[in-house]
């Protein structure tokens, strides 16, 4: 069969659904995907940190500060997934990238080890750049280590729960064939997890590292970073286990 014979016509080809986390688009140049991950993660952290700074300048009420921070994050994350999902899958999160790599090893759609090796540094660099950008926009010191200690055990448990739920949501949507709802669903989940988890749902190692570079409302002390990342990785494993358990392939009726 020739390439021309193999290619469907415009009339007969079904419309491909827009990719989202859990389904990295094939054929997109790697440099474009890596750039999307770097810029997307940078903008996500800029939204989180910047809205936190703005909130603390507008009110002293911690509840209102968290409401403003979480609301801005919901809208910002949803827009970024909608915009960059078709390019890179809009991971913006090493746990999501590693989970995709694991899914690919098991025969599903996902990223290769080579792609993981460039995605993860791009996400971390982007997160740090996003924190610095937010500080610059609000006249804060560009780099000042956070003094916000988050090492308590109940906060670490919150990170396991937040990350497990995020992975369950993303890969559950993929298994159910409903990734078109990812922008709204993921942003909504993160917004809710700001409030129902004790840690305010970092759920992202790159974002955790980036937030250590700013001594503002959204910061995390460098001494707390390793614990958070460790629990996020545990949460990722738990989330994948839940996906496998809940979304088991059905058996044909006998």
PDB file of C-alpha atoms in Angstrom:
ATOM      1  CA  UNK A   1       0.000   0.000   0.000  1.00  0.00           C
ATOM      2  CA  UNK A   2       1.386   3.399  -0.953  1.00  0.00           C
ATOM      3  CA  UNK A   3       1.361   6.358   1.439  1.00  0.00           C
ATOM      4  CA  UNK A   4      -1.331   7.982  -0.648  1.00  0.00           C
ATOM      5  CA  UNK A   5      -3.522   4.888  -0.416  1.00  0.00           C
ATOM      6  CA  UNK A   6      -2.957   4.640   3.320  1.00  0.00           C
ATOM      7  CA  UNK A   7      -3.874   8.272   4.019  1.00  0.00           C
ATOM      8  CA  UNK A   8      -7.611   8.880   4.596  1.00  0.00           C
ATOM      9  CA  UNK A   9      -9.302  11.694   2.754  1.00  0.00           C
ATOM     10  CA  UNK A  10     -10.392  14.841   4.536  1.00  0.00           C
ATOM     11  CA  UNK A  11     -14.011  13.718   4.172  1.00  0.00           C
ATOM     12  CA  UNK A  12     -13.484  10.211   5.553  1.00  0.00           C
ATOM     13  CA  UNK A  13     -10.972  10.905   8.317  1.00  0.00           C
ATOM     14  CA  UNK A  14     -12.551  11.136  11.761  1.00  0.00           C
ATOM     15  CA  UNK A  15     -11.715  14.224  13.785  1.00  0.00           C
ATOM     16  CA  UNK A  16      -8.963  13.456  16.290  1.00  0.00           C
ATOM     17  CA  UNK A  17      -9.731  14.449  19.869  1.00  0.00           C
ATOM     18  CA  UNK A  18      -7.500  17.109  21.379  1.00  0.00           C
ATOM     19  CA  UNK A  19      -4.743  15.455  23.422  1.00  0.00           C
ATOM     20  CA  UNK A  20      -4.465  16.126  27.119  1.00  0.00           C
ATOM     21  CA  UNK A  21      -2.453  14.816  30.059  1.00  0.00           C
ATOM     22  CA  UNK A  22      -2.252  11.044  29.773  1.00  0.00           C
ATOM     23  CA  UNK A  23      -2.091  11.143  25.972  1.00  0.00           C
ATOM     24  CA  UNK A  24       0.964  12.961  24.675  1.00  0.00           C
ATOM     25  CA  UNK A  25       0.465  13.946  21.040  1.00  0.00           C
ATOM     26  CA  UNK A  26       2.581  11.934  18.586  1.00  0.00           C
ATOM     27  CA  UNK A  27       4.312  13.633  15.637  1.00  0.00           C
ATOM     28  CA  UNK A  28       4.624  16.981  17.439  1.00  0.00           C
ATOM     29  CA  UNK A  29       8.321  18.002  17.241  1.00  0.00           C
ATOM     30  CA  UNK A  30      10.086  17.298  20.513  1.00  0.00           C
ATOM     31  CA  UNK A  31      11.457  20.833  20.741  1.00  0.00           C
ATOM     32  CA  UNK A  32       7.895  22.181  20.558  1.00  0.00           C
ATOM     33  CA  UNK A  33       6.717  19.805  23.276  1.00  0.00           C
ATOM     34  CA  UNK A  34       9.602  20.628  25.582  1.00  0.00           C
ATOM     35  CA  UNK A  35       9.081  24.357  25.060  1.00  0.00           C
ATOM     36  CA  UNK A  36       5.369  23.954  25.826  1.00  0.00           C
ATOM     37  CA  UNK A  37       6.205  22.105  29.046  1.00  0.00           C
ATOM     38  CA  UNK A  38       8.724  24.750  30.108  1.00  0.00           C
ATOM     39  CA  UNK A  39       6.462  27.722  29.328  1.00  0.00           C
ATOM     40  CA  UNK A  40       3.339  26.023  30.663  1.00  0.00           C
ATOM     41  CA  UNK A  41       4.960  25.129  33.977  1.00  0.00           C
ATOM     42  CA  UNK A  42       6.465  28.620  34.270  1.00  0.00           C
ATOM     43  CA  UNK A  43       3.098  30.282  33.717  1.00  0.00           C
ATOM     44  CA  UNK A  44       1.384  27.896  36.125  1.00  0.00           C
ATOM     45  CA  UNK A  45       3.828  28.754  38.913  1.00  0.00           C
ATOM     46  CA  UNK A  46       3.616  32.465  38.034  1.00  0.00           C
ATOM     47  CA  UNK A  47      -0.163  32.227  38.486  1.00  0.00           C
ATOM     48  CA  UNK A  48       0.140  30.389  41.809  1.00  0.00           C
ATOM     49  CA  UNK A  49       2.832  32.640  43.276  1.00  0.00           C
ATOM     50  CA  UNK A  50       1.604  35.893  41.746  1.00  0.00           C
ATOM     51  CA  UNK A  51      -1.983  35.438  42.888  1.00  0.00           C
ATOM     52  CA  UNK A  52      -0.703  34.566  46.372  1.00  0.00           C
ATOM     53  CA  UNK A  53       1.295  37.795  46.535  1.00  0.00           C
ATOM     54  CA  UNK A  54      -1.636  39.819  45.220  1.00  0.00           C
ATOM     55  CA  UNK A  55      -3.996  38.230  47.730  1.00  0.00           C
ATOM     56  CA  UNK A  56      -1.785  39.052  50.714  1.00  0.00           C
ATOM     57  CA  UNK A  57      -1.513  42.647  49.557  1.00  0.00           C
ATOM     58  CA  UNK A  58      -5.299  43.019  49.255  1.00  0.00           C
ATOM     59  CA  UNK A  59      -6.462  41.366  52.483  1.00  0.00           C
ATOM     60  CA  UNK A  60      -5.190  40.061  55.803  1.00  0.00           C
ATOM     61  CA  UNK A  61      -7.909  37.403  55.950  1.00  0.00           C
ATOM     62  CA  UNK A  62      -6.146  34.065  55.324  1.00  0.00           C
ATOM     63  CA  UNK A  63      -9.357  32.468  54.099  1.00  0.00           C
ATOM     64  CA  UNK A  64      -9.829  35.155  51.463  1.00  0.00           C
ATOM     65  CA  UNK A  65      -6.166  34.880  50.532  1.00  0.00           C
ATOM     66  CA  UNK A  66      -6.541  31.156  49.889  1.00  0.00           C
ATOM     67  CA  UNK A  67      -9.796  31.713  47.994  1.00  0.00           C
ATOM     68  CA  UNK A  68      -8.130  34.232  45.675  1.00  0.00           C
ATOM     69  CA  UNK A  69      -5.090  31.983  45.223  1.00  0.00           C
ATOM     70  CA  UNK A  70      -7.137  28.880  44.435  1.00  0.00           C
ATOM     71  CA  UNK A  71      -9.547  30.706  42.097  1.00  0.00           C
ATOM     72  CA  UNK A  72      -6.723  32.164  40.026  1.00  0.00           C
ATOM     73  CA  UNK A  73      -5.051  28.750  39.873  1.00  0.00           C
ATOM     74  CA  UNK A  74      -8.243  27.059  38.645  1.00  0.00           C
ATOM     75  CA  UNK A  75      -8.690  29.473  35.763  1.00  0.00           C
ATOM     76  CA  UNK A  76      -4.991  29.646  34.920  1.00  0.00           C
ATOM     77  CA  UNK A  77      -4.491  25.883  34.897  1.00  0.00           C
ATOM     78  CA  UNK A  78      -7.605  25.252  32.826  1.00  0.00           C
ATOM     79  CA  UNK A  79      -6.500  27.760  30.187  1.00  0.00           C
ATOM     80  CA  UNK A  80      -2.957  26.365  30.045  1.00  0.00           C
ATOM     81  CA  UNK A  81      -4.197  22.784  29.569  1.00  0.00           C
ATOM     82  CA  UNK A  82      -6.626  23.917  26.881  1.00  0.00           C
ATOM     83  CA  UNK A  83      -3.899  25.860  25.056  1.00  0.00           C
ATOM     84  CA  UNK A  84      -0.906  23.533  25.367  1.00  0.00           C
ATOM     85  CA  UNK A  85      -2.566  20.118  25.675  1.00  0.00           C
ATOM     86  CA  UNK A  86      -2.577  19.652  21.882  1.00  0.00           C
ATOM     87  CA  UNK A  87       1.183  20.326  21.803  1.00  0.00           C
ATOM     88  CA  UNK A  88       2.756  18.464  24.727  1.00  0.00           C
ATOM     89  CA  UNK A  89      -0.107  16.846  26.593  1.00  0.00           C
ATOM     90  CA  UNK A  90       0.140  19.682  29.163  1.00  0.00           C
ATOM     91  CA  UNK A  91       1.801  17.613  31.873  1.00  0.00           C
ATOM     92  CA  UNK A  92       3.528  20.503  33.719  1.00  0.00           C
ATOM     93  CA  UNK A  93       4.237  17.856  36.356  1.00  0.00           C
ATOM     94  CA  UNK A  94       7.005  15.232  36.651  1.00  0.00           C
ATOM     95  CA  UNK A  95       4.646  12.782  38.352  1.00  0.00           C
ATOM     96  CA  UNK A  96       2.282  12.900  35.365  1.00  0.00           C
ATOM     97  CA  UNK A  97       5.206  12.470  32.955  1.00  0.00           C
ATOM     98  CA  UNK A  98       6.592   9.510  34.900  1.00  0.00           C
ATOM     99  CA  UNK A  99       3.121   7.953  35.096  1.00  0.00           C
ATOM    100  CA  UNK A 100       2.783   8.290  31.315  1.00  0.00           C
ATOM    101  CA  UNK A 101       6.172   6.668  30.845  1.00  0.00           C
ATOM    102  CA  UNK A 102       5.066   3.774  33.036  1.00  0.00           C
ATOM    103  CA  UNK A 103       1.820   3.460  31.067  1.00  0.00           C
ATOM    104  CA  UNK A 104       3.807   3.362  27.810  1.00  0.00           C
ATOM    105  CA  UNK A 105       5.981   0.560  29.198  1.00  0.00           C
ATOM    106  CA  UNK A 106       2.801  -1.387  29.908  1.00  0.00           C
ATOM    107  CA  UNK A 107       1.608  -0.990  26.340  1.00  0.00           C
ATOM    108  CA  UNK A 108      -0.454   2.196  26.642  1.00  0.00           C
ATOM    109  CA  UNK A 109       0.009   5.647  25.180  1.00  0.00           C
ATOM    110  CA  UNK A 110       2.760   7.680  26.751  1.00  0.00           C
ATOM    111  CA  UNK A 111       6.225   9.160  26.584  1.00  0.00           C
ATOM    112  CA  UNK A 112       9.553   7.444  26.001  1.00  0.00           C
ATOM    113  CA  UNK A 113      12.508   7.468  28.389  1.00  0.00           C
ATOM    114  CA  UNK A 114      14.217   9.999  26.087  1.00  0.00           C
ATOM    115  CA  UNK A 115      11.207  12.295  26.316  1.00  0.00           C
ATOM    116  CA  UNK A 116      11.106  11.927  30.103  1.00  0.00           C
ATOM    117  CA  UNK A 117      14.778  12.938  30.220  1.00  0.00           C
ATOM    118  CA  UNK A 118      13.969  16.299  28.587  1.00  0.00           C
ATOM    119  CA  UNK A 119      10.466  16.887  29.957  1.00  0.00           C
ATOM    120  CA  UNK A 120      11.491  16.759  33.627  1.00  0.00           C
ATOM    121  CA  UNK A 121      14.313  19.343  33.453  1.00  0.00           C
ATOM    122  CA  UNK A 122      12.099  21.629  31.364  1.00  0.00           C
ATOM    123  CA  UNK A 123       9.331  21.450  33.960  1.00  0.00           C
ATOM    124  CA  UNK A 124      11.720  22.170  36.843  1.00  0.00           C
ATOM    125  CA  UNK A 125      13.452  25.061  35.052  1.00  0.00           C
ATOM    126  CA  UNK A 126      10.054  26.443  34.064  1.00  0.00           C
ATOM    127  CA  UNK A 127       8.787  26.270  37.641  1.00  0.00           C
ATOM    128  CA  UNK A 128      11.792  28.159  38.988  1.00  0.00           C
ATOM    129  CA  UNK A 129      11.500  30.751  36.209  1.00  0.00           C
ATOM    130  CA  UNK A 130       7.793  31.182  36.969  1.00  0.00           C
ATOM    131  CA  UNK A 131       8.451  31.905  40.646  1.00  0.00           C
ATOM    132  CA  UNK A 132      11.143  34.435  39.756  1.00  0.00           C
ATOM    133  CA  UNK A 133       8.834  36.072  37.206  1.00  0.00           C
ATOM    134  CA  UNK A 134       6.041  36.428  39.772  1.00  0.00           C
ATOM    135  CA  UNK A 135       8.427  37.954  42.296  1.00  0.00           C
ATOM    136  CA  UNK A 136       9.692  40.381  39.647  1.00  0.00           C
ATOM    137  CA  UNK A 137       6.164  41.486  38.728  1.00  0.00           C
ATOM    138  CA  UNK A 138       5.368  42.366  42.345  1.00  0.00           C
ATOM    139  CA  UNK A 139       8.698  43.949  43.250  1.00  0.00           C
ATOM    140  CA  UNK A 140       9.748  41.108  45.540  1.00  0.00           C
ATOM    141  CA  UNK A 141      13.357  39.854  45.759  1.00  0.00           C
ATOM    142  CA  UNK A 142      13.860  37.747  42.636  1.00  0.00           C
ATOM    143  CA  UNK A 143      15.197  34.803  44.619  1.00  0.00           C
ATOM    144  CA  UNK A 144      14.616  34.486  48.345  1.00  0.00           C
ATOM    145  CA  UNK A 145      14.343  31.075  49.936  1.00  0.00           C
ATOM    146  CA  UNK A 146      10.955  30.497  51.491  1.00  0.00           C
ATOM    147  CA  UNK A 147      10.705  30.283  55.277  1.00  0.00           C
ATOM    148  CA  UNK A 148       7.269  28.622  55.154  1.00  0.00           C
ATOM    149  CA  UNK A 149       7.851  25.274  56.871  1.00  0.00           C
ATOM    150  CA  UNK A 150       5.576  22.506  55.582  1.00  0.00           C
ATOM    151  CA  UNK A 151       7.197  19.425  57.135  1.00  0.00           C
ATOM    152  CA  UNK A 152       4.379  18.247  59.431  1.00  0.00           C
ATOM    153  CA  UNK A 153       3.175  14.688  58.917  1.00  0.00           C
ATOM    154  CA  UNK A 154      -0.434  15.619  58.211  1.00  0.00           C
ATOM    155  CA  UNK A 155       0.737  17.889  55.363  1.00  0.00           C
ATOM    156  CA  UNK A 156       2.728  15.027  53.843  1.00  0.00           C
ATOM    157  CA  UNK A 157      -0.373  12.822  53.998  1.00  0.00           C
ATOM    158  CA  UNK A 158      -2.263  15.595  52.238  1.00  0.00           C
ATOM    159  CA  UNK A 159       0.259  15.456  49.380  1.00  0.00           C
ATOM    160  CA  UNK A 160      -0.215  11.696  48.976  1.00  0.00           C
ATOM    161  CA  UNK A 161      -3.980  12.167  48.759  1.00  0.00           C
ATOM    162  CA  UNK A 162      -3.778  15.170  46.421  1.00  0.00           C
ATOM    163  CA  UNK A 163      -1.362  13.510  43.995  1.00  0.00           C
ATOM    164  CA  UNK A 164      -3.117  10.139  44.013  1.00  0.00           C
ATOM    165  CA  UNK A 165      -6.403  11.843  43.199  1.00  0.00           C
ATOM    166  CA  UNK A 166      -4.817  13.830  40.383  1.00  0.00           C
ATOM    167  CA  UNK A 167      -3.316  10.728  38.742  1.00  0.00           C
ATOM    168  CA  UNK A 168      -6.565   8.793  39.201  1.00  0.00           C
ATOM    169  CA  UNK A 169      -8.462  11.619  37.531  1.00  0.00           C
ATOM    170  CA  UNK A 170      -6.109  12.061  34.569  1.00  0.00           C
ATOM    171  CA  UNK A 171      -5.614   8.405  33.729  1.00  0.00           C
ATOM    172  CA  UNK A 172      -9.177   7.528  34.624  1.00  0.00           C
ATOM    173  CA  UNK A 173     -10.366  10.049  32.042  1.00  0.00           C
ATOM    174  CA  UNK A 174      -7.972   8.483  29.532  1.00  0.00           C
ATOM    175  CA  UNK A 175      -9.259   4.956  30.247  1.00  0.00           C
ATOM    176  CA  UNK A 176     -12.838   6.163  29.959  1.00  0.00           C
ATOM    177  CA  UNK A 177     -12.175   7.986  26.678  1.00  0.00           C
ATOM    178  CA  UNK A 178     -13.132  11.363  28.153  1.00  0.00           C
ATOM    179  CA  UNK A 179      -9.905  13.335  27.898  1.00  0.00           C
ATOM    180  CA  UNK A 180     -11.779  16.148  26.168  1.00  0.00           C
ATOM    181  CA  UNK A 181     -12.988  17.122  29.623  1.00  0.00           C
ATOM    182  CA  UNK A 182      -9.450  17.307  31.054  1.00  0.00           C
ATOM    183  CA  UNK A 183      -9.078  21.127  31.150  1.00  0.00           C
ATOM    184  CA  UNK A 184     -12.219  21.607  33.229  1.00  0.00           C
ATOM    185  CA  UNK A 185     -11.891  18.415  35.269  1.00  0.00           C
ATOM    186  CA  UNK A 186      -8.237  18.819  36.266  1.00  0.00           C
ATOM    187  CA  UNK A 187      -8.550  22.524  37.057  1.00  0.00           C
ATOM    188  CA  UNK A 188     -11.676  21.837  39.117  1.00  0.00           C
ATOM    189  CA  UNK A 189      -9.963  19.053  41.036  1.00  0.00           C
ATOM    190  CA  UNK A 190      -6.940  21.192  41.885  1.00  0.00           C
ATOM    191  CA  UNK A 191      -9.241  24.017  42.995  1.00  0.00           C
ATOM    192  CA  UNK A 192     -11.140  21.647  45.277  1.00  0.00           C
ATOM    193  CA  UNK A 193      -7.938  20.045  46.585  1.00  0.00           C
ATOM    194  CA  UNK A 194      -6.664  23.471  47.668  1.00  0.00           C
ATOM    195  CA  UNK A 195      -9.420  23.285  50.262  1.00  0.00           C
ATOM    196  CA  UNK A 196      -9.906  19.616  51.134  1.00  0.00           C
ATOM    197  CA  UNK A 197      -6.227  18.684  51.567  1.00  0.00           C
ATOM    198  CA  UNK A 198      -4.134  19.911  54.495  1.00  0.00           C
ATOM    199  CA  UNK A 199      -1.200  20.755  52.191  1.00  0.00           C
ATOM    200  CA  UNK A 200      -3.282  22.908  49.773  1.00  0.00           C
ATOM    201  CA  UNK A 201      -2.447  20.376  47.033  1.00  0.00           C
ATOM    202  CA  UNK A 202       0.970  21.072  45.565  1.00  0.00           C
ATOM    203  CA  UNK A 203       0.765  17.593  43.925  1.00  0.00           C
ATOM    204  CA  UNK A 204       3.683  18.448  41.642  1.00  0.00           C
ATOM    205  CA  UNK A 205       7.450  18.071  42.276  1.00  0.00           C
ATOM    206  CA  UNK A 206       8.432  20.792  39.783  1.00  0.00           C
ATOM    207  CA  UNK A 207       5.993  23.300  41.263  1.00  0.00           C
ATOM    208  CA  UNK A 208       7.217  22.355  44.737  1.00  0.00           C
ATOM    209  CA  UNK A 209      10.814  23.138  43.756  1.00  0.00           C
ATOM    210  CA  UNK A 210       9.819  26.409  42.102  1.00  0.00           C
ATOM    211  CA  UNK A 211       7.843  27.568  45.138  1.00  0.00           C
ATOM    212  CA  UNK A 212      10.916  27.155  47.347  1.00  0.00           C
ATOM    213  CA  UNK A 213      12.476  30.111  45.522  1.00  0.00           C
ATOM    214  CA  UNK A 214       9.939  32.656  46.794  1.00  0.00           C
ATOM    215  CA  UNK A 215       9.395  33.744  50.396  1.00  0.00           C
ATOM    216  CA  UNK A 216       5.763  34.666  49.809  1.00  0.00           C
ATOM    217  CA  UNK A 217       2.296  33.240  50.504  1.00  0.00           C
ATOM    218  CA  UNK A 218       2.746  30.221  48.187  1.00  0.00           C
ATOM    219  CA  UNK A 219       6.316  29.397  49.222  1.00  0.00           C
ATOM    220  CA  UNK A 220       7.685  26.248  50.797  1.00  0.00           C
ATOM    221  CA  UNK A 221      10.880  26.091  52.847  1.00  0.00           C
ATOM    222  CA  UNK A 222      13.718  24.211  51.093  1.00  0.00           C
ATOM    223  CA  UNK A 223      13.880  21.825  54.044  1.00  0.00           C
ATOM    224  CA  UNK A 224      10.294  20.730  53.336  1.00  0.00           C
ATOM    225  CA  UNK A 225      10.780  20.125  49.605  1.00  0.00           C
ATOM    226  CA  UNK A 226      12.220  16.588  49.765  1.00  0.00           C
ATOM    227  CA  UNK A 227       9.404  15.324  51.977  1.00  0.00           C
ATOM    228  CA  UNK A 228       6.754  16.797  49.693  1.00  0.00           C
ATOM    229  CA  UNK A 229       8.341  15.339  46.566  1.00  0.00           C
ATOM    230  CA  UNK A 230       8.695  11.925  48.189  1.00  0.00           C
ATOM    231  CA  UNK A 231       5.018  11.881  49.143  1.00  0.00           C
ATOM    232  CA  UNK A 232       4.002  13.098  45.682  1.00  0.00           C
ATOM    233  CA  UNK A 233       5.837  10.146  44.132  1.00  0.00           C
ATOM    234  CA  UNK A 234       4.096   7.821  46.573  1.00  0.00           C
ATOM    235  CA  UNK A 235       0.796   9.421  45.623  1.00  0.00           C
ATOM    236  CA  UNK A 236       1.561   8.853  41.948  1.00  0.00           C
ATOM    237  CA  UNK A 237       2.077   5.125  42.578  1.00  0.00           C
ATOM    238  CA  UNK A 238      -1.129   4.941  44.609  1.00  0.00           C
ATOM    239  CA  UNK A 239      -3.009   6.770  41.851  1.00  0.00           C
ATOM    240  CA  UNK A 240      -1.787   4.347  39.171  1.00  0.00           C
ATOM    241  CA  UNK A 241      -2.757   1.396  41.361  1.00  0.00           C
ATOM    242  CA  UNK A 242      -6.253   2.840  41.768  1.00  0.00           C
ATOM    243  CA  UNK A 243      -6.558   3.355  38.010  1.00  0.00           C
ATOM    244  CA  UNK A 244      -5.612  -0.280  37.403  1.00  0.00           C
ATOM    245  CA  UNK A 245      -8.080  -1.476  40.038  1.00  0.00           C
ATOM    246  CA  UNK A 246     -11.049   0.722  39.155  1.00  0.00           C
ATOM    247  CA  UNK A 247     -10.719   0.743  35.375  1.00  0.00           C
ATOM    248  CA  UNK A 248     -10.108  -2.966  34.821  1.00  0.00           C
ATOM    249  CA  UNK A 249     -10.860  -4.150  31.272  1.00  0.00           C
ATOM    250  CA  UNK A 250     -14.206  -5.870  31.161  1.00  0.00           C
ATOM    251  CA  UNK A 251     -14.391  -9.602  30.462  1.00  0.00           C
ATOM    252  CA  UNK A 252     -16.560 -10.872  27.606  1.00  0.00           C
ATOM    253  CA  UNK A 253     -19.780 -12.526  28.740  1.00  0.00           C
ATOM    254  CA  UNK A 254     -19.658 -16.328  28.621  1.00  0.00           C
TER     255      UNK A 254
END
